[in-house]
Coordinates of C-alpha atoms in Angstrom, one line a residue:
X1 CA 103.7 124.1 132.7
X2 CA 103.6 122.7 128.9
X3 CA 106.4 123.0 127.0
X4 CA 105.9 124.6 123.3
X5 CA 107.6 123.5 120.1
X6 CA 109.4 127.0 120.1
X7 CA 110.2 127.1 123.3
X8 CA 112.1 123.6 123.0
X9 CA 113.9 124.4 119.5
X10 CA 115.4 127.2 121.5
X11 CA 116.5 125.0 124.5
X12 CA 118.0 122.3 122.2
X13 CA 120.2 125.5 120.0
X14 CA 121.3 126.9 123.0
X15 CA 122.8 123.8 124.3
X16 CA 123.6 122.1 121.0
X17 CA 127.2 120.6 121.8
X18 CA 129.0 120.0 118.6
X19 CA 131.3 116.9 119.2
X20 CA 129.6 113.8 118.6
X21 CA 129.1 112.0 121.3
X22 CA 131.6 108.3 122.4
X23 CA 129.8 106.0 122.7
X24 CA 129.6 101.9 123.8
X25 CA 128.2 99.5 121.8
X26 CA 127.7 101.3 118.4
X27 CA 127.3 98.4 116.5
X28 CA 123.7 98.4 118.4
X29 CA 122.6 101.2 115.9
X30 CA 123.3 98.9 113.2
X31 CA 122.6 95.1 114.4
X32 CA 118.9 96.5 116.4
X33 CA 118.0 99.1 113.6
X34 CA 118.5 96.1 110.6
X35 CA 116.9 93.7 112.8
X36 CA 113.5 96.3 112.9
X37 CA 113.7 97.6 109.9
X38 CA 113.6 94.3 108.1
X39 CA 111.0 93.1 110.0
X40 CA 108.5 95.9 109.7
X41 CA 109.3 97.3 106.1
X42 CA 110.8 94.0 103.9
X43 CA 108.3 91.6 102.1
X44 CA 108.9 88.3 102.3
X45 CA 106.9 85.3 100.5
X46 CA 105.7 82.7 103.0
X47 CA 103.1 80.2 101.7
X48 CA 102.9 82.3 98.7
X49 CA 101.3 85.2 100.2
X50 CA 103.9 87.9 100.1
X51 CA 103.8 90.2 103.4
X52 CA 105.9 91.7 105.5
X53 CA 107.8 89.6 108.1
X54 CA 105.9 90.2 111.3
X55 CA 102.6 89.3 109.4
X56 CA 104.2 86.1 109.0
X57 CA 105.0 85.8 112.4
X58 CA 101.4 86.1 113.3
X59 CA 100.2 84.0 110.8
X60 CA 102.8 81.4 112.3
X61 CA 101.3 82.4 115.8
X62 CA 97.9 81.3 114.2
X63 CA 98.4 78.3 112.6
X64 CA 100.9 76.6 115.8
X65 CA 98.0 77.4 118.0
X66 CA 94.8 78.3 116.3
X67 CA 92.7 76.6 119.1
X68 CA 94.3 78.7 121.4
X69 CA 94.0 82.4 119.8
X70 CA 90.6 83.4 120.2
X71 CA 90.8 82.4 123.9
X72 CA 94.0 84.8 124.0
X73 CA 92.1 87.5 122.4
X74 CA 89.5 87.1 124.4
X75 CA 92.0 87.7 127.6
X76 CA 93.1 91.1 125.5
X77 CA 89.3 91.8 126.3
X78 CA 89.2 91.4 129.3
X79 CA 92.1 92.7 130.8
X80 CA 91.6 95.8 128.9
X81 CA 87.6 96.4 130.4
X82 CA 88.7 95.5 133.7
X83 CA 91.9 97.6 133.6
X84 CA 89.6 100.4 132.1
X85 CA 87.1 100.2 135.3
X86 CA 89.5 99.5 137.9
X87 CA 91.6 102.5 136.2
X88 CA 88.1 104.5 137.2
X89 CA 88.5 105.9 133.6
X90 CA 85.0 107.1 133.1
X91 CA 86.4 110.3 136.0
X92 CA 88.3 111.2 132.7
X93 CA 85.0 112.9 131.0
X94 CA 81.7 111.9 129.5
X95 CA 83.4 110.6 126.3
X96 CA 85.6 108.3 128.5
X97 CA 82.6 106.5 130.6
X98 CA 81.0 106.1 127.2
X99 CA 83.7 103.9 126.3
X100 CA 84.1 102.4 129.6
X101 CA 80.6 101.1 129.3
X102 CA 81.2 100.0 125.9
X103 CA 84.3 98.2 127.0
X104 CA 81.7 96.1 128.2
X105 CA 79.3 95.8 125.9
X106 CA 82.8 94.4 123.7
X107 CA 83.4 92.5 126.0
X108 CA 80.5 90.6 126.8
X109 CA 80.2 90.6 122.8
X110 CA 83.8 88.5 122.8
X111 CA 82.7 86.0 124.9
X112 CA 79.7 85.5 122.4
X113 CA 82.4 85.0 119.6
X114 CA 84.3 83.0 121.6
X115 CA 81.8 80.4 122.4
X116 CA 79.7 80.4 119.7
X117 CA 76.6 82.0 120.5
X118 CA 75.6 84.8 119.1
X119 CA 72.0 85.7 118.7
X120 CA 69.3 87.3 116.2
X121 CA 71.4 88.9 113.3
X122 CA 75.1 89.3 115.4
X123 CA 76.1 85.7 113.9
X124 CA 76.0 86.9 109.9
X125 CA 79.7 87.2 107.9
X126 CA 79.6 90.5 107.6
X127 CA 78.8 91.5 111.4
X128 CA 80.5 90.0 114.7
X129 CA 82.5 87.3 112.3
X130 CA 84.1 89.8 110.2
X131 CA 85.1 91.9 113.1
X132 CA 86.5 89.2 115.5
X133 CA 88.2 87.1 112.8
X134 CA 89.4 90.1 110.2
X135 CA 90.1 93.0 113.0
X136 CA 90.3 92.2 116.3
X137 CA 92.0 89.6 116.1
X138 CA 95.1 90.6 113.6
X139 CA 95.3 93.6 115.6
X140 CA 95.1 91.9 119.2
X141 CA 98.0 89.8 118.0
X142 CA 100.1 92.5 116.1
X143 CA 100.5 95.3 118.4
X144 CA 101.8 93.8 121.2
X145 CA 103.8 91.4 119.3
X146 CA 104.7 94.4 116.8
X147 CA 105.7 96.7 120.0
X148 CA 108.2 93.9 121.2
X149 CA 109.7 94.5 117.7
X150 CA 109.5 98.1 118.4
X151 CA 112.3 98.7 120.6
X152 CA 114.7 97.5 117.8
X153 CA 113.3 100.1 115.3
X154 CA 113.0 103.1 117.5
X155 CA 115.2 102.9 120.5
X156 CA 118.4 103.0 119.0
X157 CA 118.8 105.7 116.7
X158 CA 117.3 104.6 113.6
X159 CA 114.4 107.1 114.1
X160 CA 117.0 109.7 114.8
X161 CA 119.0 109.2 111.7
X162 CA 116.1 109.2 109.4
X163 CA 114.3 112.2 110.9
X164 CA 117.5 114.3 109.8
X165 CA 117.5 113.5 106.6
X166 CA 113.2 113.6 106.0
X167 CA 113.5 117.4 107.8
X168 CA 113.6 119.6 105.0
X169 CA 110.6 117.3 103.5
X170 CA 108.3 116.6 106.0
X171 CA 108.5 119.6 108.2
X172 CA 107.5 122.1 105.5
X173 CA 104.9 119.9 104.1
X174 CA 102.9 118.3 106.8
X175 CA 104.9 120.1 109.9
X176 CA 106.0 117.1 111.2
X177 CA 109.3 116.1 112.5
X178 CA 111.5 113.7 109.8
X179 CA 110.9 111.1 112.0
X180 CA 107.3 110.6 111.3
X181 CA 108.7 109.4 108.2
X182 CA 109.2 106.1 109.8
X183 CA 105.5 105.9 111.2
X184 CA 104.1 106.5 107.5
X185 CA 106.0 104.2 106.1
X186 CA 105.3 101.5 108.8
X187 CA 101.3 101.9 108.2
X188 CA 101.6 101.8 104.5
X189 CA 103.9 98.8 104.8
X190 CA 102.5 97.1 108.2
X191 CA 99.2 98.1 109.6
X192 CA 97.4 101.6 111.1
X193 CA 97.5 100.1 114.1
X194 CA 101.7 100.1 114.2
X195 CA 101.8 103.6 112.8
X196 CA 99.4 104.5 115.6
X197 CA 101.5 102.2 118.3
X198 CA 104.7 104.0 117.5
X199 CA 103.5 107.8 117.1
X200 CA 101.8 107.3 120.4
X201 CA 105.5 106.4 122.1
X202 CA 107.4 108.8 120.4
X203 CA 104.6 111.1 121.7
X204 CA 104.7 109.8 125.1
X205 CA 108.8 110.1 125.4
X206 CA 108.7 113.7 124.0
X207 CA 109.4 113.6 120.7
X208 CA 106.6 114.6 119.0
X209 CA 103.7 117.9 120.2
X210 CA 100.2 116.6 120.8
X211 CA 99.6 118.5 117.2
X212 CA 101.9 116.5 115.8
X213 CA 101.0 113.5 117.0
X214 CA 97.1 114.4 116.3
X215 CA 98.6 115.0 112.6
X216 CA 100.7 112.1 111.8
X217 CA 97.7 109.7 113.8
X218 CA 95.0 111.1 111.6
X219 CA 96.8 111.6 108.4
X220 CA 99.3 109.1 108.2
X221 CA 97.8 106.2 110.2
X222 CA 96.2 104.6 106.9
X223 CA 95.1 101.2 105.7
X224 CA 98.0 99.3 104.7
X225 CA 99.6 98.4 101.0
X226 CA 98.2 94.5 101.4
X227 CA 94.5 96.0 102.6
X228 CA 94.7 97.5 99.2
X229 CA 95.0 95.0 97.2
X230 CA 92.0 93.4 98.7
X231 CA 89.9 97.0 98.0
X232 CA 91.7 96.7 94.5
X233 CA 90.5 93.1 94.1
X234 CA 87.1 93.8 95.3
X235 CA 86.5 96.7 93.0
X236 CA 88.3 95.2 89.8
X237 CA 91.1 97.3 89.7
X238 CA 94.0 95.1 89.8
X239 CA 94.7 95.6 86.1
X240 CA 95.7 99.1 86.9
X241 CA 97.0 97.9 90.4
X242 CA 100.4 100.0 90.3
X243 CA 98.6 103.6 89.2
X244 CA 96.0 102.9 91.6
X245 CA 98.6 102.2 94.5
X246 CA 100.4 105.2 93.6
X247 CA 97.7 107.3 92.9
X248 CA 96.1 106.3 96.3
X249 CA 99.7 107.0 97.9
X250 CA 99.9 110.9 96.4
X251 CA 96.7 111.9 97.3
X252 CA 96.6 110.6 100.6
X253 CA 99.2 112.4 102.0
X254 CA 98.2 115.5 99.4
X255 CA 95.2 115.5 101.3
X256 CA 97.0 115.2 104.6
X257 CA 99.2 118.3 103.5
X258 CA 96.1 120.8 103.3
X259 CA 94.0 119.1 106.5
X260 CA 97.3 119.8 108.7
X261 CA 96.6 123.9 107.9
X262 CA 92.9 123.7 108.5
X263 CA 90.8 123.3 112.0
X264 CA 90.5 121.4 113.8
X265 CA 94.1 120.1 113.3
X266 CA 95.6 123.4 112.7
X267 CA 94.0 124.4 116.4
X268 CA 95.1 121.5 118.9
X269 CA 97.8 122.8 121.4
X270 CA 101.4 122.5 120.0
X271 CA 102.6 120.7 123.5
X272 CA 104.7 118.0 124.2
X273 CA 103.0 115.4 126.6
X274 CA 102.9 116.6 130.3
X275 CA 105.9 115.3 132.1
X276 CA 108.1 114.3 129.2
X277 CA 111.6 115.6 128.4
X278 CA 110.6 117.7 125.2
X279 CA 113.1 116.3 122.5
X280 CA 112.7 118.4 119.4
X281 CA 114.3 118.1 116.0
X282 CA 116.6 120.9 115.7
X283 CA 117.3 122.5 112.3
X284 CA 119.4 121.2 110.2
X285 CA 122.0 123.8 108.3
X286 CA 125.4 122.2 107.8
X287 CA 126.4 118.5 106.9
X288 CA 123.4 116.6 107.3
X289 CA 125.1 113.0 107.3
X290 CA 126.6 114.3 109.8
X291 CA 124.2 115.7 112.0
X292 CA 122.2 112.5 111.5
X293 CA 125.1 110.1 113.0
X294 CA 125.0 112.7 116.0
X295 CA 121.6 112.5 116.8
X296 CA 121.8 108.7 116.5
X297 CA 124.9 107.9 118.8
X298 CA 123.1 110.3 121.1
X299 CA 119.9 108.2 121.0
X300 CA 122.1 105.1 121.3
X301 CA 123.7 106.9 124.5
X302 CA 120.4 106.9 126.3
X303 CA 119.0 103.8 125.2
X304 CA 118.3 101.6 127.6
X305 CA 119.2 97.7 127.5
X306 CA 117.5 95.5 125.3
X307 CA 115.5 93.2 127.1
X308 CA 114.6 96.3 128.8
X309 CA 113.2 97.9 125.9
X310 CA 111.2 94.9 124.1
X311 CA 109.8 94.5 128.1
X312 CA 108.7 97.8 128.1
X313 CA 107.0 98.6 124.7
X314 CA 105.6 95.0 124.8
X315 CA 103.5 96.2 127.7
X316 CA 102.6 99.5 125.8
X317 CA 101.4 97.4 122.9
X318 CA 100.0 94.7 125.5
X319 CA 97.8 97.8 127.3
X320 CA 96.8 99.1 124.1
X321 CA 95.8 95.9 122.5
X322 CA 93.6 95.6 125.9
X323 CA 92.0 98.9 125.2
X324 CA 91.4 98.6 121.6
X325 CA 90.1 94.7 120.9
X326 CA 86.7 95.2 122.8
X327 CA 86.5 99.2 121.9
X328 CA 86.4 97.5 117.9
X329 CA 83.8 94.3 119.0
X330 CA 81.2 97.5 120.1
X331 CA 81.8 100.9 118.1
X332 CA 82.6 98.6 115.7
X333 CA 79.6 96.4 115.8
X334 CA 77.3 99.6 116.3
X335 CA 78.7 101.3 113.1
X336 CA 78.1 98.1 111.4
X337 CA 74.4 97.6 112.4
X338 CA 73.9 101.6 111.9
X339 CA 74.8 100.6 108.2
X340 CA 72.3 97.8 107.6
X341 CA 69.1 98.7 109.6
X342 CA 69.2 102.7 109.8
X343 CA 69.2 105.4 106.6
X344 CA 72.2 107.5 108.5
X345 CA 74.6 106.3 106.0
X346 CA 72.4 107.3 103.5
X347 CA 71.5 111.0 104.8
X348 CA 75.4 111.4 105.6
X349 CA 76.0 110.4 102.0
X350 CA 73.8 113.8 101.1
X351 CA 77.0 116.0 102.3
X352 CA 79.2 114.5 99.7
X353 CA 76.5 114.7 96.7
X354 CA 77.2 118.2 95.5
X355 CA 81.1 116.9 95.4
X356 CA 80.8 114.6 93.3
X357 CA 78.4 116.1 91.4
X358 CA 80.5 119.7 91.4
X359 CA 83.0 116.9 90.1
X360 CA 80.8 115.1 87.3
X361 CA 81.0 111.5 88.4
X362 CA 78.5 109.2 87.4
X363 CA 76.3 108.2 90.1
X364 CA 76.6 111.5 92.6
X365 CA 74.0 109.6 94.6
X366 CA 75.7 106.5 94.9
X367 CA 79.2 108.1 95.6
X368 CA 78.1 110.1 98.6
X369 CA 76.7 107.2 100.4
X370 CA 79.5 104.5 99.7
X371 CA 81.7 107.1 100.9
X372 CA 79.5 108.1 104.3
X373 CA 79.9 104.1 105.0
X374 CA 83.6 104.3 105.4
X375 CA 82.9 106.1 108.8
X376 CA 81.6 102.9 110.2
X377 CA 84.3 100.7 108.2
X378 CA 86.8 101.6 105.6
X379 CA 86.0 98.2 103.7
X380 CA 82.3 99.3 103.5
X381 CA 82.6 102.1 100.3
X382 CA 84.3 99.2 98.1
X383 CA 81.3 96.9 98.9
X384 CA 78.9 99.5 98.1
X385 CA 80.0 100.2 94.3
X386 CA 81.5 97.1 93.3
X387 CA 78.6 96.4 90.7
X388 CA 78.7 100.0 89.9
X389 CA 79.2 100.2 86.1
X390 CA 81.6 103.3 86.0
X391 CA 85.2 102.6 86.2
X392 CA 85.8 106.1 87.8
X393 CA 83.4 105.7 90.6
X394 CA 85.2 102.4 91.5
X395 CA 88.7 104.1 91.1
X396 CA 87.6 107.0 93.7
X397 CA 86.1 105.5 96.3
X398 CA 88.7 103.1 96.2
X399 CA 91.2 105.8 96.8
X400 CA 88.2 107.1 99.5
X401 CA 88.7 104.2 101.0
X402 CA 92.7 104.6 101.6
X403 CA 92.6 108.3 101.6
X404 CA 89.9 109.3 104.4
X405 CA 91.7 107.0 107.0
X406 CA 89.2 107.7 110.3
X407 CA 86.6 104.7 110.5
X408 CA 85.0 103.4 113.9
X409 CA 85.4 99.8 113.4
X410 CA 89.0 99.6 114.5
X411 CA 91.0 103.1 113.9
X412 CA 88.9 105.6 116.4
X413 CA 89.1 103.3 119.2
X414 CA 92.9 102.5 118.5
X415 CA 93.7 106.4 118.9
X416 CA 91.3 106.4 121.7
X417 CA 93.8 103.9 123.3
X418 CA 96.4 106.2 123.1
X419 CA 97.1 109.3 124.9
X420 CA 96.8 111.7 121.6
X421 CA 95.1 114.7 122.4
X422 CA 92.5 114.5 119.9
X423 CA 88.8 114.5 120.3
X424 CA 85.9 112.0 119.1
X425 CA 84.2 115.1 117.1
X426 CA 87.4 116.1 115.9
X427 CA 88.4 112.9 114.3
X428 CA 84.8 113.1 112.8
X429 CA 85.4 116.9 111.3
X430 CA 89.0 115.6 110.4
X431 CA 87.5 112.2 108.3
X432 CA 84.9 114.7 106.2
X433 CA 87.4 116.8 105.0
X434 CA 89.7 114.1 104.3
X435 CA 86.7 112.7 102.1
X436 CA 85.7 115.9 100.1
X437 CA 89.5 116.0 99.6
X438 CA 90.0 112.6 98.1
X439 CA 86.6 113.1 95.7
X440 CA 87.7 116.5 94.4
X441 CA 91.4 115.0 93.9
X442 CA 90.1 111.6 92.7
X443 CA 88.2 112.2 90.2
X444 CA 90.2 114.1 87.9
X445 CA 92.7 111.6 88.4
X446 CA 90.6 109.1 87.4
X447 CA 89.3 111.0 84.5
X448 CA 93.1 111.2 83.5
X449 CA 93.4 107.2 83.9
X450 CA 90.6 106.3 81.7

């Protein structure tokens, strides 16, 4: 039987024990929590490119062995196809052997990156190249790397502590628990990929609904800060580089705030995952600082031992890694050929035209096809209009490019990976509304700008 939000807020009232709890080893909470924190959220300059410190440790990983890293993504490949077939995953639904046979098709597509040979157009920049080298690679290497890291920012109370204090925020917003806080922040920050990597564990160990997790996954899960400079560079709006980013930042979870109230989001089962120990939020009435030290030292209590932790979510972000490197080198790869041989971008972009026309941006025509690109990749709309010669169209696709956060070059088959109970046609409902969002929030901001 699933246990309901409700039902668990009840459970966790009734039983709610005032004292807070002894216990051992407190200075864990501190020491693990800094440790995590400063590795995921502080930017650091390292060879003049400023970035947070677990980027750097990649790029560190890539430059001591770069003969070495393809061959290890490669393995990532690999292990996730076979784990997928031996798994028998295609049982699972139609959906499922799609992607096992895709699996593949990625597959077999790695080992063409790998060694060299790729044939007819697979070889350009902007196709297999761009994929392997500027997505599945910085993502085969973060997530498992970044879930080692993990354990130190969620295991011991950090999460906790913070999810007290972002209650009265996030819950009546976006209906999220305050600790989803902590995955916003680490995809803005970090990467989609980590946001996605650590609402899929707190989903897993029962602190988060499948809605919830479907929520903060689909609406929080966006491109990160340093991905948006290279939007802001490509579409020449680094002059304006601080009102874009915050602009960007407000209507992107603006956006989020409405989506979360509308199907298909508003509809999915509010359930933790089967098997879990529900462990809800409870209300916060009293001293809050307090509260939030007692739901930490109780985390702490049940934490398990370090090396125990960084063993454990290194695997998760190991066997998501696995699942999600050849996923991107085929949906990807598809989404990217649909783009340059097929008009289906083009005919999508006809849903968007009376938007930005009800809107008044220059170029209605233009608009609703860069933006029916970011499906396939959210890099794609900023390509599109970067000789445009309005300054508002550049300004809101850029934000369309932040804002509408579902594209099939990396993102789908990352949530895919994960046990979120979303479906495929869902996350496509989920990305059009986030798009006529963003252009009917966009626009006026970017009449306001210039």
């Amino acid at each position: 039987m699933c246990v309901t939000y409700a039902d668990s807020v009840a459970y966790s009232v009734m039983n709610h024990d005032d004292d807070t709890p002894k216990v051992k080893g407190v200075w864990r909470l501190f020491v693990y929590s800094a440790i995590g924190a400063f590795v995921f959220f502080f930017p650091i300059s390292y060879k003049g490119n400023s970035s947070i410190p677990l980027d750097h440790i990649v790029t560190m990983l890539k430059e001591a062995i770069p003969s070495v890293i393809p061959w290890i993504i490669l393995a990532l490949a690999a292990y996730g196809t076979v784990r997928s077939m031996k798994n028998k995953n295609w049982r699972e639904g139609p959906l499922q052997a799609v992607f096992t046979v895709l699996n593949v098709v990625g597959l077999v597509v790695s080992v063409m990156a790998v060694t060299g040979k790729l044939p007819w157009v697979l070889g350009d920049d902007d196709l297999v190249p761009f994929l392997w080298e500027k997505i599945a690679t910085p993502v085969g290497l973060i997530v498992p790397i970044g879930g080692a890291f993990l354990a130190l920012l969620i295991g011991y109370g950090l999460l906790e502590f913070v999810g007290v204090f972002m209650q009265p925020v996030m819950r009546p917003i976006w209906k999220t628990p305050g600790r989803s806080a902590v995955d916003a922040v680490a995809s803005f920050v970090g990467s989609y990929s980590l946001g996605i990597l650590i609402t899929d564990r707190v989903y897993q160990s029962g602190g988060y609904t499948g809605r919830e997790a479907a929520i903060i996954a689909t609406g929080f899960s966006t491109v990160s800060a340093a991905f948006m400079v290279i939007v802001a560079k490509t579409l020449g709006l680094m002059d304006v580089w601080g009102i874009f980013f915050g602009v960007t930042l407000v209507i992107t979870f603006l956006v989020t705030a409405i989506t979360v109230r509308i199907p298909p989001l508003a509809t999915i089962e509010d359930d933790y995952f089967p098997g879990a120990t529900a462990d809800p939020e409870r209300k916060v009435t009293g001293n809050r600082f307090k509260e939030a030290k007692r739901e930490a030292l109780m985390a702490l209590d049940r934490a398990p031992s370090l090396a125990r932790a960084i063993w454990d979510n290194f695997l998760d972000g190991l066997r998501m890694a696995g699942a999600i490197v050849p996923s991107i080198m085929s949906v990807g790869l598809i989404g990217l050929l649909l783009e340059r041989f097929t008009p289906l971008f083009t005919w999508l972009g006809y849903l968007f035209y009376p938007f930005a026309w009800l809107v008044r941006l220059p170029e209605p025509g233009l608009v609703g096809e860069a933006s029916a690109m970011g499906l396939a990749e959210m890099f794609l709309p900023s390509t599109a209009v970067a000789d445009s010669g309005s300054i508002e169209v550049k300004f809101v696709i850029g934000v369309v490019s932040v804002s509408a956060i579902i594209f099939f070059s990396a993102l789908v088959p990352c949530i895919m990976a994960t046990k979120i109970p979303i479906k495929l046609s869902h996350m496509v409902i989920v990305w059009f509304e986030r798009v006529v969002l963003t252009i009917l929030l966009a626009a006026p901001a970017a009449y306001l700008i210039f």
